[in-house]
XYZ file of N, CA, C and O in Angstrom:
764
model
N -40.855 35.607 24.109
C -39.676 36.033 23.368
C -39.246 34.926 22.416
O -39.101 33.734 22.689
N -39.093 35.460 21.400
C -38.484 34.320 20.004
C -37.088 34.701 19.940
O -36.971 35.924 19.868
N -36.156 34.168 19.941
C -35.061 34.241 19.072
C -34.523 34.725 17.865
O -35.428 34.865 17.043
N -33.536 35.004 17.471
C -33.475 35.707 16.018
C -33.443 34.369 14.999
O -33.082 34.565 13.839
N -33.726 33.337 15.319
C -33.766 32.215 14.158
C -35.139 32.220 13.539
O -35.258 31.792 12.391
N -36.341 32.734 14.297
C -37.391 32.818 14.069
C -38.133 33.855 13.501
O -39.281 33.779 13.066
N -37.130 35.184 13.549
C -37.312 36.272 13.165
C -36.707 36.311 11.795
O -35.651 35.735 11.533
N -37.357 36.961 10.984
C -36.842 37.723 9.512
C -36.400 39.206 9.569
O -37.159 40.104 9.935
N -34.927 39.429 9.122
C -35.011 40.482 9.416
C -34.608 41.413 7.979
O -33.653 41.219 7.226
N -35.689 42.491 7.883
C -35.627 43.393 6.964
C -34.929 44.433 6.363
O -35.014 45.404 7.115
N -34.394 44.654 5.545
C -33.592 45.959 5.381
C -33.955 46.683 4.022
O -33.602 46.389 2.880
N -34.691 47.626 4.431
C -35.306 48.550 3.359
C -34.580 49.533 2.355
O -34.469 50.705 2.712
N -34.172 49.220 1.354
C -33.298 49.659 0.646
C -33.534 50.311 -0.945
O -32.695 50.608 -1.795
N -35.446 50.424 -0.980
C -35.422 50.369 -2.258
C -36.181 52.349 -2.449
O -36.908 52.749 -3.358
N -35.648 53.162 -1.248
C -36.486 54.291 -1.295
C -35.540 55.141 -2.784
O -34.691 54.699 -3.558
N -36.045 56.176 -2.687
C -36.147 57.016 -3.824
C -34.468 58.256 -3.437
O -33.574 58.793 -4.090
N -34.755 58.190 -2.499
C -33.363 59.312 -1.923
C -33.531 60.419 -2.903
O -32.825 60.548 -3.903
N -34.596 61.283 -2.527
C -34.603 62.509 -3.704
C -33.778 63.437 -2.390
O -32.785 63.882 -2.965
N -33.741 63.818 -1.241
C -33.119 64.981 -0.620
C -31.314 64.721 -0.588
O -30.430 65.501 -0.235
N -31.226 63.391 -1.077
C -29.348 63.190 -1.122
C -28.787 63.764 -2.446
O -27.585 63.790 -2.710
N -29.908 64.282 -3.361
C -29.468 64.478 -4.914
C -29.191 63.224 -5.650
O -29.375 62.186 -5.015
N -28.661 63.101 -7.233
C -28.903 62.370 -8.290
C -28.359 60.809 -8.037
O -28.879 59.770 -8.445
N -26.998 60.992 -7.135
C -26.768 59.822 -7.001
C -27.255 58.805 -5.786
O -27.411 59.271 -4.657
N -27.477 57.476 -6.039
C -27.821 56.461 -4.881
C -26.825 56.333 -3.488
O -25.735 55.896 -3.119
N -27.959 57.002 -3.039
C -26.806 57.735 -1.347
C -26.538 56.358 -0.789
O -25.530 56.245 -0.092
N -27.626 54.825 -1.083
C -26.573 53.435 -0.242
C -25.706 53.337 -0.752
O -25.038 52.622 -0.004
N -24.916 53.627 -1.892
C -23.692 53.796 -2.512
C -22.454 54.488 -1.961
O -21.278 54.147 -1.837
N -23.241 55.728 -1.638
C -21.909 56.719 -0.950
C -21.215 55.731 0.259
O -21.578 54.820 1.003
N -19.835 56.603 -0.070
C -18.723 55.495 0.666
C -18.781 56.319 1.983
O -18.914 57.542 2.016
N -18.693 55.709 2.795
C -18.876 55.814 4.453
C -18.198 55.293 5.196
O -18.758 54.323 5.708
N -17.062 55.487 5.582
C -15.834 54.592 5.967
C -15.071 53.959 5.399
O -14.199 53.451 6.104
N -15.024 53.718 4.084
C -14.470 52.915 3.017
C -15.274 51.868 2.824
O -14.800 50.881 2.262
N -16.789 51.869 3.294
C -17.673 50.882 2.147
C -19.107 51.781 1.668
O -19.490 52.935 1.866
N -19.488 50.957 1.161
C -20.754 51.498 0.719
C -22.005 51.709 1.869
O -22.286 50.787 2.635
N -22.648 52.876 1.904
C -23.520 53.324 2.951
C -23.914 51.528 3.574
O -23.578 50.849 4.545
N -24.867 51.329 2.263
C -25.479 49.991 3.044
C -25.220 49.360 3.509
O -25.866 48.691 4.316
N -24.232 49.292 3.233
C -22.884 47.749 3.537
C -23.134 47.663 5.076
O -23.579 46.635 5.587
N -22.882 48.592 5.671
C -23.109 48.865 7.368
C -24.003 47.925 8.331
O -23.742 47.273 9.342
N -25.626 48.228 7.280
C -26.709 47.721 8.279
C -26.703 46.161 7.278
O -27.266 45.210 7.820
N -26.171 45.951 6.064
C -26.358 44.474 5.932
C -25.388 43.775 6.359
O -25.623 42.580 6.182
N -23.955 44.056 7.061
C -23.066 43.209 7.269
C -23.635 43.065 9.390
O -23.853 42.073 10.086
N -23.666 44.437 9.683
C -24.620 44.070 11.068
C -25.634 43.034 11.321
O -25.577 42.182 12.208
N -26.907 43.249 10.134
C -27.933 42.340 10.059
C -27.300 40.707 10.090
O -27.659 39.784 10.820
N -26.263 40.714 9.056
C -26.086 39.284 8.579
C -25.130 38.526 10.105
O -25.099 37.331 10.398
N -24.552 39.500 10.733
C -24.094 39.098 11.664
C -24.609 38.485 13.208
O -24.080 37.930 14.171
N -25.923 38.931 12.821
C -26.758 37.764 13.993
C -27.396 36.707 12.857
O -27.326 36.704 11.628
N -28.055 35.800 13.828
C -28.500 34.472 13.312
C -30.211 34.351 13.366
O -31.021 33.741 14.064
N -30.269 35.279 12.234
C -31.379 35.391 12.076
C -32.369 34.179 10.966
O -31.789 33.748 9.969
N -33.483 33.831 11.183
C -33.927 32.973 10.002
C -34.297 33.398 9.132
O -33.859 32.437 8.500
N -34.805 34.073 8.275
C -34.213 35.046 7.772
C -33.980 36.335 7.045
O -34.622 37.271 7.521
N -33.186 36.639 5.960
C -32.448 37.733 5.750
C -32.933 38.300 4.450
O -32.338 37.791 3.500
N -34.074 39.441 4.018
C -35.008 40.366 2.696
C -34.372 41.674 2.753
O -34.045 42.369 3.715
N -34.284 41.825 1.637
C -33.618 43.064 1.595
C -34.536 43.332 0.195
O -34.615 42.621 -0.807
N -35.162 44.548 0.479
C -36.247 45.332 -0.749
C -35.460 46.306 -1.445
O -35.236 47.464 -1.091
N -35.073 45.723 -2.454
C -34.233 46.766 -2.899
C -34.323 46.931 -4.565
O -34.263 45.986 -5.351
N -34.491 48.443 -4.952
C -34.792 48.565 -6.051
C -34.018 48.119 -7.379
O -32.802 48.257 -7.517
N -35.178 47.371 -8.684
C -34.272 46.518 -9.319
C -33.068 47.737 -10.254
O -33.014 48.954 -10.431
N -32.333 46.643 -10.611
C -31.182 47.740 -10.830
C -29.887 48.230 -10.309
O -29.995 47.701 -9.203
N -29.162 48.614 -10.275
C -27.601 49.260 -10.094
C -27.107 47.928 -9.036
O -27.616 46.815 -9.168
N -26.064 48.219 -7.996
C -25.565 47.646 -7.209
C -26.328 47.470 -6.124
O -25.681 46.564 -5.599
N -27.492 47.723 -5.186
C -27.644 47.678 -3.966
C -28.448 46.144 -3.988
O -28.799 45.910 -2.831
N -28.813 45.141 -4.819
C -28.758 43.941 -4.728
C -27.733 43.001 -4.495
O -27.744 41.898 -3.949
N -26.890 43.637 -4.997
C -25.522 42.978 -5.345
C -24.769 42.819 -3.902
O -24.356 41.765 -3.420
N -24.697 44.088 -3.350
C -24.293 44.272 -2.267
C -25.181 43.638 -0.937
O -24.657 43.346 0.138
N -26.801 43.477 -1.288
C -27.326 42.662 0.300
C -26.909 41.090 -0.509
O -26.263 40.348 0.231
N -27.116 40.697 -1.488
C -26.608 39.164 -1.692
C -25.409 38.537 -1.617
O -25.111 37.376 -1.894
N -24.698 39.520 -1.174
C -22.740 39.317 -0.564
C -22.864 39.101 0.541
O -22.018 38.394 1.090
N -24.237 39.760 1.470
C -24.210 39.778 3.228
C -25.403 38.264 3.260
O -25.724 37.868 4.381
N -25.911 37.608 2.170
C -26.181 36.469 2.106
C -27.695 36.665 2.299
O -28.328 35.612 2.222
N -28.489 37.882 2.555
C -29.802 38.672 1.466
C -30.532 37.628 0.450
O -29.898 37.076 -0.449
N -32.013 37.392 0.685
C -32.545 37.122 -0.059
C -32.886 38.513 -0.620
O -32.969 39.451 0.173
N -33.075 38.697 -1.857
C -33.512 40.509 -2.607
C -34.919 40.199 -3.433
O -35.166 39.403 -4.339
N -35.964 41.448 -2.530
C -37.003 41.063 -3.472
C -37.120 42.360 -4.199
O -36.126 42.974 -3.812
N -37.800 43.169 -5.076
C -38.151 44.043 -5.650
C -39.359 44.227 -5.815
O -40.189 43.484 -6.337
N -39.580 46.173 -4.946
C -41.433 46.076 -5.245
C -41.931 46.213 -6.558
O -41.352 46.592 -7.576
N -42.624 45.993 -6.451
C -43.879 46.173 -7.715
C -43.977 47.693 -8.287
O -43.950 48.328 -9.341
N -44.101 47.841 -6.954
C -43.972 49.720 -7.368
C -43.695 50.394 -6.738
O -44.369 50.881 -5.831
N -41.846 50.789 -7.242
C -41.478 51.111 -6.667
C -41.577 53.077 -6.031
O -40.871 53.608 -5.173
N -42.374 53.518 -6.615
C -42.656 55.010 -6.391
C -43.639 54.886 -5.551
O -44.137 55.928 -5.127
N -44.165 53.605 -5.100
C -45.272 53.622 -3.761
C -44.784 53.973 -2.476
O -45.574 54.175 -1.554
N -43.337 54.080 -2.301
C -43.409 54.648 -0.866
C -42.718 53.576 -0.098
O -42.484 52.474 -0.594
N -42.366 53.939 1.225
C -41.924 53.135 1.883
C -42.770 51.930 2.596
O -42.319 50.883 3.059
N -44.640 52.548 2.534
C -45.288 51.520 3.480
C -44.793 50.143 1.947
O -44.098 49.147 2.146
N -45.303 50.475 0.799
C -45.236 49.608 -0.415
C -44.021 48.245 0.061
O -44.224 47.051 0.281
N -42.673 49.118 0.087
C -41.685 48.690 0.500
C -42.253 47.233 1.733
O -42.310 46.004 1.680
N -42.523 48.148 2.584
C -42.922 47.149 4.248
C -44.176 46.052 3.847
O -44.454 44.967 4.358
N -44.745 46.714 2.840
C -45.874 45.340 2.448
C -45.155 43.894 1.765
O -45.311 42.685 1.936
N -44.433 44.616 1.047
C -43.676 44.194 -0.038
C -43.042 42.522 0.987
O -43.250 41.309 0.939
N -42.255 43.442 1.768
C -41.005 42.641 2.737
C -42.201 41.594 3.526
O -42.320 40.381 3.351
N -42.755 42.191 4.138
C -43.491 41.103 4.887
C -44.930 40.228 4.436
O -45.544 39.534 5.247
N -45.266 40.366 3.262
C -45.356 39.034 2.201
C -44.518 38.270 2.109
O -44.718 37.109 2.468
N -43.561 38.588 1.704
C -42.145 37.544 1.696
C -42.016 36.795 2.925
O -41.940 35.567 2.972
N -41.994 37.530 3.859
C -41.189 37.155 5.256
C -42.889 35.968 5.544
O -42.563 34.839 5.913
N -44.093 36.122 5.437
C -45.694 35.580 5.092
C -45.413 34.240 4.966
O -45.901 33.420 5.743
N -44.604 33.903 3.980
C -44.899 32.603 3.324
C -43.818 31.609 3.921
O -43.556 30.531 3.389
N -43.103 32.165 5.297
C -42.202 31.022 5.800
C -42.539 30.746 7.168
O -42.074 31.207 8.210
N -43.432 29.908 6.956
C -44.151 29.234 8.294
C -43.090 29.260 9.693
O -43.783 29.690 10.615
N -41.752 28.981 10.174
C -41.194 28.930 10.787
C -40.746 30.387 11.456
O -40.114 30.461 12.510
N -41.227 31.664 10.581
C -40.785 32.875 10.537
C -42.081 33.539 11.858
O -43.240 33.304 11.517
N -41.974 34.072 12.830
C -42.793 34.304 14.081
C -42.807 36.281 14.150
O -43.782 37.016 14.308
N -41.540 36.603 13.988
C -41.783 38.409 14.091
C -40.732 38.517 12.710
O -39.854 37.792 12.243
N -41.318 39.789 12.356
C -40.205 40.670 11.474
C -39.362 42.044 12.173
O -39.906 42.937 12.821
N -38.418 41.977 11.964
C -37.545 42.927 12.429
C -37.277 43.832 11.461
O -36.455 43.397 10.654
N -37.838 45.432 11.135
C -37.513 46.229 10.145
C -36.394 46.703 10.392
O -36.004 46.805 11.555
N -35.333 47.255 8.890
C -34.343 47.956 9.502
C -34.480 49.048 8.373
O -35.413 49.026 7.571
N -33.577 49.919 8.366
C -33.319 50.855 6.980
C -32.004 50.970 6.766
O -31.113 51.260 7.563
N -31.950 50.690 5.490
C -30.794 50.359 5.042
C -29.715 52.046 5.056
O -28.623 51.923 4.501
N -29.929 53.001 5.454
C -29.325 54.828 5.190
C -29.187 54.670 6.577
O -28.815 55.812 6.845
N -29.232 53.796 8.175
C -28.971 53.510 9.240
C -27.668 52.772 9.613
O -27.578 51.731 10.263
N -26.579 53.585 9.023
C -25.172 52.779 9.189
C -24.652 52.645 10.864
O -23.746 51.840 11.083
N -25.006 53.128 11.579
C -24.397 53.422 13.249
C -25.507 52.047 13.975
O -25.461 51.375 15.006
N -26.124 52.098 13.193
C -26.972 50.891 14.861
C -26.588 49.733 14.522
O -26.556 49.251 13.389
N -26.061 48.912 16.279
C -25.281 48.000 16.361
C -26.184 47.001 16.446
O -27.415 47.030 16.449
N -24.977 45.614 16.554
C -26.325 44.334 16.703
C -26.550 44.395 18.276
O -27.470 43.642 18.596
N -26.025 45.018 19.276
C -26.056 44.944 20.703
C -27.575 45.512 20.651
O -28.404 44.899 21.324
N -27.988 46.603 19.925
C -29.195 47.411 19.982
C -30.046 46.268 19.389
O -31.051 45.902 20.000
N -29.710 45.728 18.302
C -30.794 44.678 18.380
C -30.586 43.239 18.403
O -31.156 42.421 17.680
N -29.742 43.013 19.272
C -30.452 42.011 20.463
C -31.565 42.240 21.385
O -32.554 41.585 21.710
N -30.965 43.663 21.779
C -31.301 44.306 22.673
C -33.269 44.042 22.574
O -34.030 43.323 23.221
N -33.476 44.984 21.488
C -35.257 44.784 20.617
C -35.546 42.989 20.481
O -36.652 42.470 20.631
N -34.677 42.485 20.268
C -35.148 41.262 20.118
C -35.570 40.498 21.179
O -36.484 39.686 21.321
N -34.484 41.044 22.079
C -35.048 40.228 23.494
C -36.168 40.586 24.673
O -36.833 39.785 25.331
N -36.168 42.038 24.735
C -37.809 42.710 25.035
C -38.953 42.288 23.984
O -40.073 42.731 24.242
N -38.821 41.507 22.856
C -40.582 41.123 22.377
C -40.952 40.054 22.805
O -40.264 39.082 23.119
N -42.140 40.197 22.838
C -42.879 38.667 23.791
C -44.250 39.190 23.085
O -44.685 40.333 22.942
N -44.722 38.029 22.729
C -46.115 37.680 21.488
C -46.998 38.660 22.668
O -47.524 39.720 22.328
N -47.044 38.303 23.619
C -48.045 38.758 24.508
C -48.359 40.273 25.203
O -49.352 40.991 25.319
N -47.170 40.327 25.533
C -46.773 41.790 26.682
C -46.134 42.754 25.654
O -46.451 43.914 25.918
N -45.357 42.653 24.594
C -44.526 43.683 23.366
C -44.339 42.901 21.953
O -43.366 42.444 21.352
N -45.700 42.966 21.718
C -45.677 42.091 19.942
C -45.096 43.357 19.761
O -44.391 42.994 18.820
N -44.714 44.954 19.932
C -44.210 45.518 18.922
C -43.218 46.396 19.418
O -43.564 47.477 19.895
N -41.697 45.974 19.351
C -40.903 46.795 19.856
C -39.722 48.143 18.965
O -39.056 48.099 17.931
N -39.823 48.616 19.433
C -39.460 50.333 18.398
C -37.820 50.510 19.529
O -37.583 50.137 20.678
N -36.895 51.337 18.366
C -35.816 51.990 19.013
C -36.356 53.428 19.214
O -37.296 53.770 18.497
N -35.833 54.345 20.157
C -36.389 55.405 20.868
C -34.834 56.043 20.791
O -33.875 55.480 21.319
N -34.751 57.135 20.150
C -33.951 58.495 20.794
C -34.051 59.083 21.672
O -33.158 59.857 22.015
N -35.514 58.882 22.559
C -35.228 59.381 23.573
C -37.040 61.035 23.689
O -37.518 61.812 24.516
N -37.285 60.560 22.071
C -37.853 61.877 21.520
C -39.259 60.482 20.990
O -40.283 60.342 21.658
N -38.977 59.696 19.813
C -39.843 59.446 19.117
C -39.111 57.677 18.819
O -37.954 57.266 18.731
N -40.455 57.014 18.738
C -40.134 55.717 18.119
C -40.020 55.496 17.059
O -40.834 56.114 16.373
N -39.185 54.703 16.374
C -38.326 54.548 15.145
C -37.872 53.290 14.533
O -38.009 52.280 15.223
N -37.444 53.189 13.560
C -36.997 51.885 13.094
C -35.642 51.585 13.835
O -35.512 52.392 14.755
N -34.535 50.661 13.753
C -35.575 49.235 13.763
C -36.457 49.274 14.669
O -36.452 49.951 15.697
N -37.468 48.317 14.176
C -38.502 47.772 15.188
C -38.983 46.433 15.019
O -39.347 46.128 13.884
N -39.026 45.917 15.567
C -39.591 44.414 15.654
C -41.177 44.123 15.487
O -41.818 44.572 16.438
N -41.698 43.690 14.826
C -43.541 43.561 14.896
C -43.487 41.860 14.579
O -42.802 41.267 13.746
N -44.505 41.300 15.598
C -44.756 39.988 15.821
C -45.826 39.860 14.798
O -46.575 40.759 14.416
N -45.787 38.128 14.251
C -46.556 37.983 12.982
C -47.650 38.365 13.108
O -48.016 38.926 12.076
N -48.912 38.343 14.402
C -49.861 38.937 14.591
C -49.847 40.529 13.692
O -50.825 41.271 13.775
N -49.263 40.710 13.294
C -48.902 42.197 13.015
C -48.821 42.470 11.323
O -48.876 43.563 10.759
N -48.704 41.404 10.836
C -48.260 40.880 9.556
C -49.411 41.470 8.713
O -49.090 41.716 7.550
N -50.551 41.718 9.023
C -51.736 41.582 7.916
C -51.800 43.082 7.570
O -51.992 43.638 6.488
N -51.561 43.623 8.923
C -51.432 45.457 9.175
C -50.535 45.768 8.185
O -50.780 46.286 7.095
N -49.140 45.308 8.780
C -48.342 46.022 7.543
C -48.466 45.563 6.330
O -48.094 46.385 5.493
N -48.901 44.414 5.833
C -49.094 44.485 4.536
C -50.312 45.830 3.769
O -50.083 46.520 2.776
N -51.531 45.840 4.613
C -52.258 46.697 4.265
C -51.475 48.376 4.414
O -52.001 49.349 3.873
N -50.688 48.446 4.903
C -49.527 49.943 4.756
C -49.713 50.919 3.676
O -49.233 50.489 2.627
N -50.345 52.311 3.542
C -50.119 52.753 2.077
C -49.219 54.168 2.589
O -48.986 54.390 3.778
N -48.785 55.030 1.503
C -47.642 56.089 1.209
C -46.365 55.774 1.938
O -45.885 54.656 2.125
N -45.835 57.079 2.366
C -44.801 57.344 2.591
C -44.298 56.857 4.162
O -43.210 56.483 4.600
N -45.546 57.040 4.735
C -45.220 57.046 6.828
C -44.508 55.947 7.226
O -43.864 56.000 8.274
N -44.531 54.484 6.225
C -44.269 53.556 7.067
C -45.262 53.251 7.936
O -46.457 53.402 7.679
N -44.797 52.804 9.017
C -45.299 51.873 10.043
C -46.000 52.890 10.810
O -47.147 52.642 11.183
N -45.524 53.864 11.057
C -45.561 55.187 11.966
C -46.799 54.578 13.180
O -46.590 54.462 14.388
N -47.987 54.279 12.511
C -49.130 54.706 13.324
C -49.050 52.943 14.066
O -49.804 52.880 15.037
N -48.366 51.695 13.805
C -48.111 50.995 14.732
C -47.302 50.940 15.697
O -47.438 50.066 16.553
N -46.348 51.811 15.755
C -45.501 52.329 16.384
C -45.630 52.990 17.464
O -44.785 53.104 18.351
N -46.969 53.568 17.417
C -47.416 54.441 18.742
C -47.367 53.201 20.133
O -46.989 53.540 21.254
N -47.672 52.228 19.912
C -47.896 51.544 20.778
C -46.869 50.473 21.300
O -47.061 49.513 22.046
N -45.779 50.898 20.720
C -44.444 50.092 20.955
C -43.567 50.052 21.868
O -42.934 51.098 22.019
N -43.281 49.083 22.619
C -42.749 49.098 23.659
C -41.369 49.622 23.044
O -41.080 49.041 21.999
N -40.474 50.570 23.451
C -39.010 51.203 23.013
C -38.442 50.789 23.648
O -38.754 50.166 24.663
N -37.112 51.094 23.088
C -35.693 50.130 23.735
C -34.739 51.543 23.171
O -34.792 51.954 22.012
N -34.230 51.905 23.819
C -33.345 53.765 24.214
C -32.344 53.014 23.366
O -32.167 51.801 23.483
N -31.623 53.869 22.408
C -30.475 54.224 22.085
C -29.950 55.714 21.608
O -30.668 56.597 21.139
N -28.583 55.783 21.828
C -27.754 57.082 21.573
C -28.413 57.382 20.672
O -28.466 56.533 19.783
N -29.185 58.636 20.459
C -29.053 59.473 19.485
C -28.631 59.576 17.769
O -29.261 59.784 16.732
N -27.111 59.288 18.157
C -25.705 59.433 17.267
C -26.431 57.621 16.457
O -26.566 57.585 15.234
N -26.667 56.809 16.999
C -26.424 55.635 16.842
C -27.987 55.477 15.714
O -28.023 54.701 14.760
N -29.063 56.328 16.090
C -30.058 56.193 15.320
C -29.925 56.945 14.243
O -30.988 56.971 13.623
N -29.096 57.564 13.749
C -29.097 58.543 12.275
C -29.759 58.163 11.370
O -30.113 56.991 11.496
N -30.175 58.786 10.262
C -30.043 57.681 8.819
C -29.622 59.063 8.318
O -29.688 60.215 8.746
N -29.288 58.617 7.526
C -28.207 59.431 6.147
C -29.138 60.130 4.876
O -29.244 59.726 3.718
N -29.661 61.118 5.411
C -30.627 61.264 4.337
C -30.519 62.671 3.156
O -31.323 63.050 2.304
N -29.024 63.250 3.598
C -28.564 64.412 2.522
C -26.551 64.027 2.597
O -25.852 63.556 3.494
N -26.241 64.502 1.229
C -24.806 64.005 1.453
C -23.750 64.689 2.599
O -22.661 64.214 2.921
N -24.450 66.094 3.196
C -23.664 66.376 4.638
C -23.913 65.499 5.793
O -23.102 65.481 6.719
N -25.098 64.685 5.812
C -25.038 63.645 6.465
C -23.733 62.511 6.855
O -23.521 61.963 7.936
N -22.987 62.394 5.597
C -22.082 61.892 5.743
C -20.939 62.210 6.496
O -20.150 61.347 6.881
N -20.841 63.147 6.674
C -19.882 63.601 7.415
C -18.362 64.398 6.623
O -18.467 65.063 5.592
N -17.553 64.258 7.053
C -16.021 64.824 6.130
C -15.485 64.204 6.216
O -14.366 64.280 5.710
């Protein structure tokens, strides 16, 4: 088990949001802040080493992870998808020798707490759970933690799935339901 000083932790912010309609759904206000605001003020609130946020160049959602103290990178291309995204992040996270696992998050995931990931952080061990996933209970999911051993995989990542198919083998860590959402049409939001 590593610590979160050793871990980088990710927050994927640069997807396309075509099922929320025209406007940038990390924008929509969600309690009186901005969607994202949620999982980067959570993220920034553990002591992690550190803090990428992939986020597409342009409008506010840079602006907003470099307030929660976010390094911001921007993919290359950005219509590649979310694995693009996860290659993207963990190149970055690659080149800091002191950096041991990456912790993915998604930034449209306003409800998951840092208790949940401590929680993931403290079930990985290089050996017994290089790769730990949150579980509804149904299916493994982001966040998830993948130990640098893991690093070369997700960079090689292509379309839309993400991680999906490393995931099968992930040790899970249960949370509520309610707590794993992501926000992916504007009734999502709620009233």
């Amino acid at each position: 088990m590593d610590g979160p000083r050793r871990i980088a932790a990710i927050l994927l912010a640069a997807g396309r949001s075509e099922r929320f309609g025209p406007d940038d759904k990390l924008l929509a206000v969600l309690q009186g802040r901005p969607l994202m605001a949620h999982a980067a003020a959570m993220l920034a609130g553990i002591e992690f080493g550190a803090l990428i946020a992939i986020c597409a160049a342009g409008g506010e959602t840079p602006d907003i992870a470099r307030a929660e103290g976010f390094a911001v990178v921007h993919p290359s291309q950005p219509s590649a998808g979310m694995a693009h995204s996860i290659a993207t992040a963990i190149q970055a996270a690659s080149q800091l020798p002191e950096i041991n696992a990456a912790l993915i998050c998604l930034a449209d995931m306003p409800f998951v707490s840092g208790d949940h990931i401590r929680r993931i952080i403290d079930a990985h061990d290089r050996d017994t759970f290089p790769v730990v996933a949150s579980s509804d209970g149904k299916a493994a999911m982001p966040p998830a933690l993948f130990g640098r051993e893991h690093f070369a995989q997700l960079q090689d990542l292509r379309g839309d799935a993400g991680a999906k198919a490393l995931l099968q083998s992930a040790h899970l860590i249960y949370a509520d339901p309610a707590t794993l959402v992501d926000i992916d049409r504007i009734e999502d939001l709620g009233g």
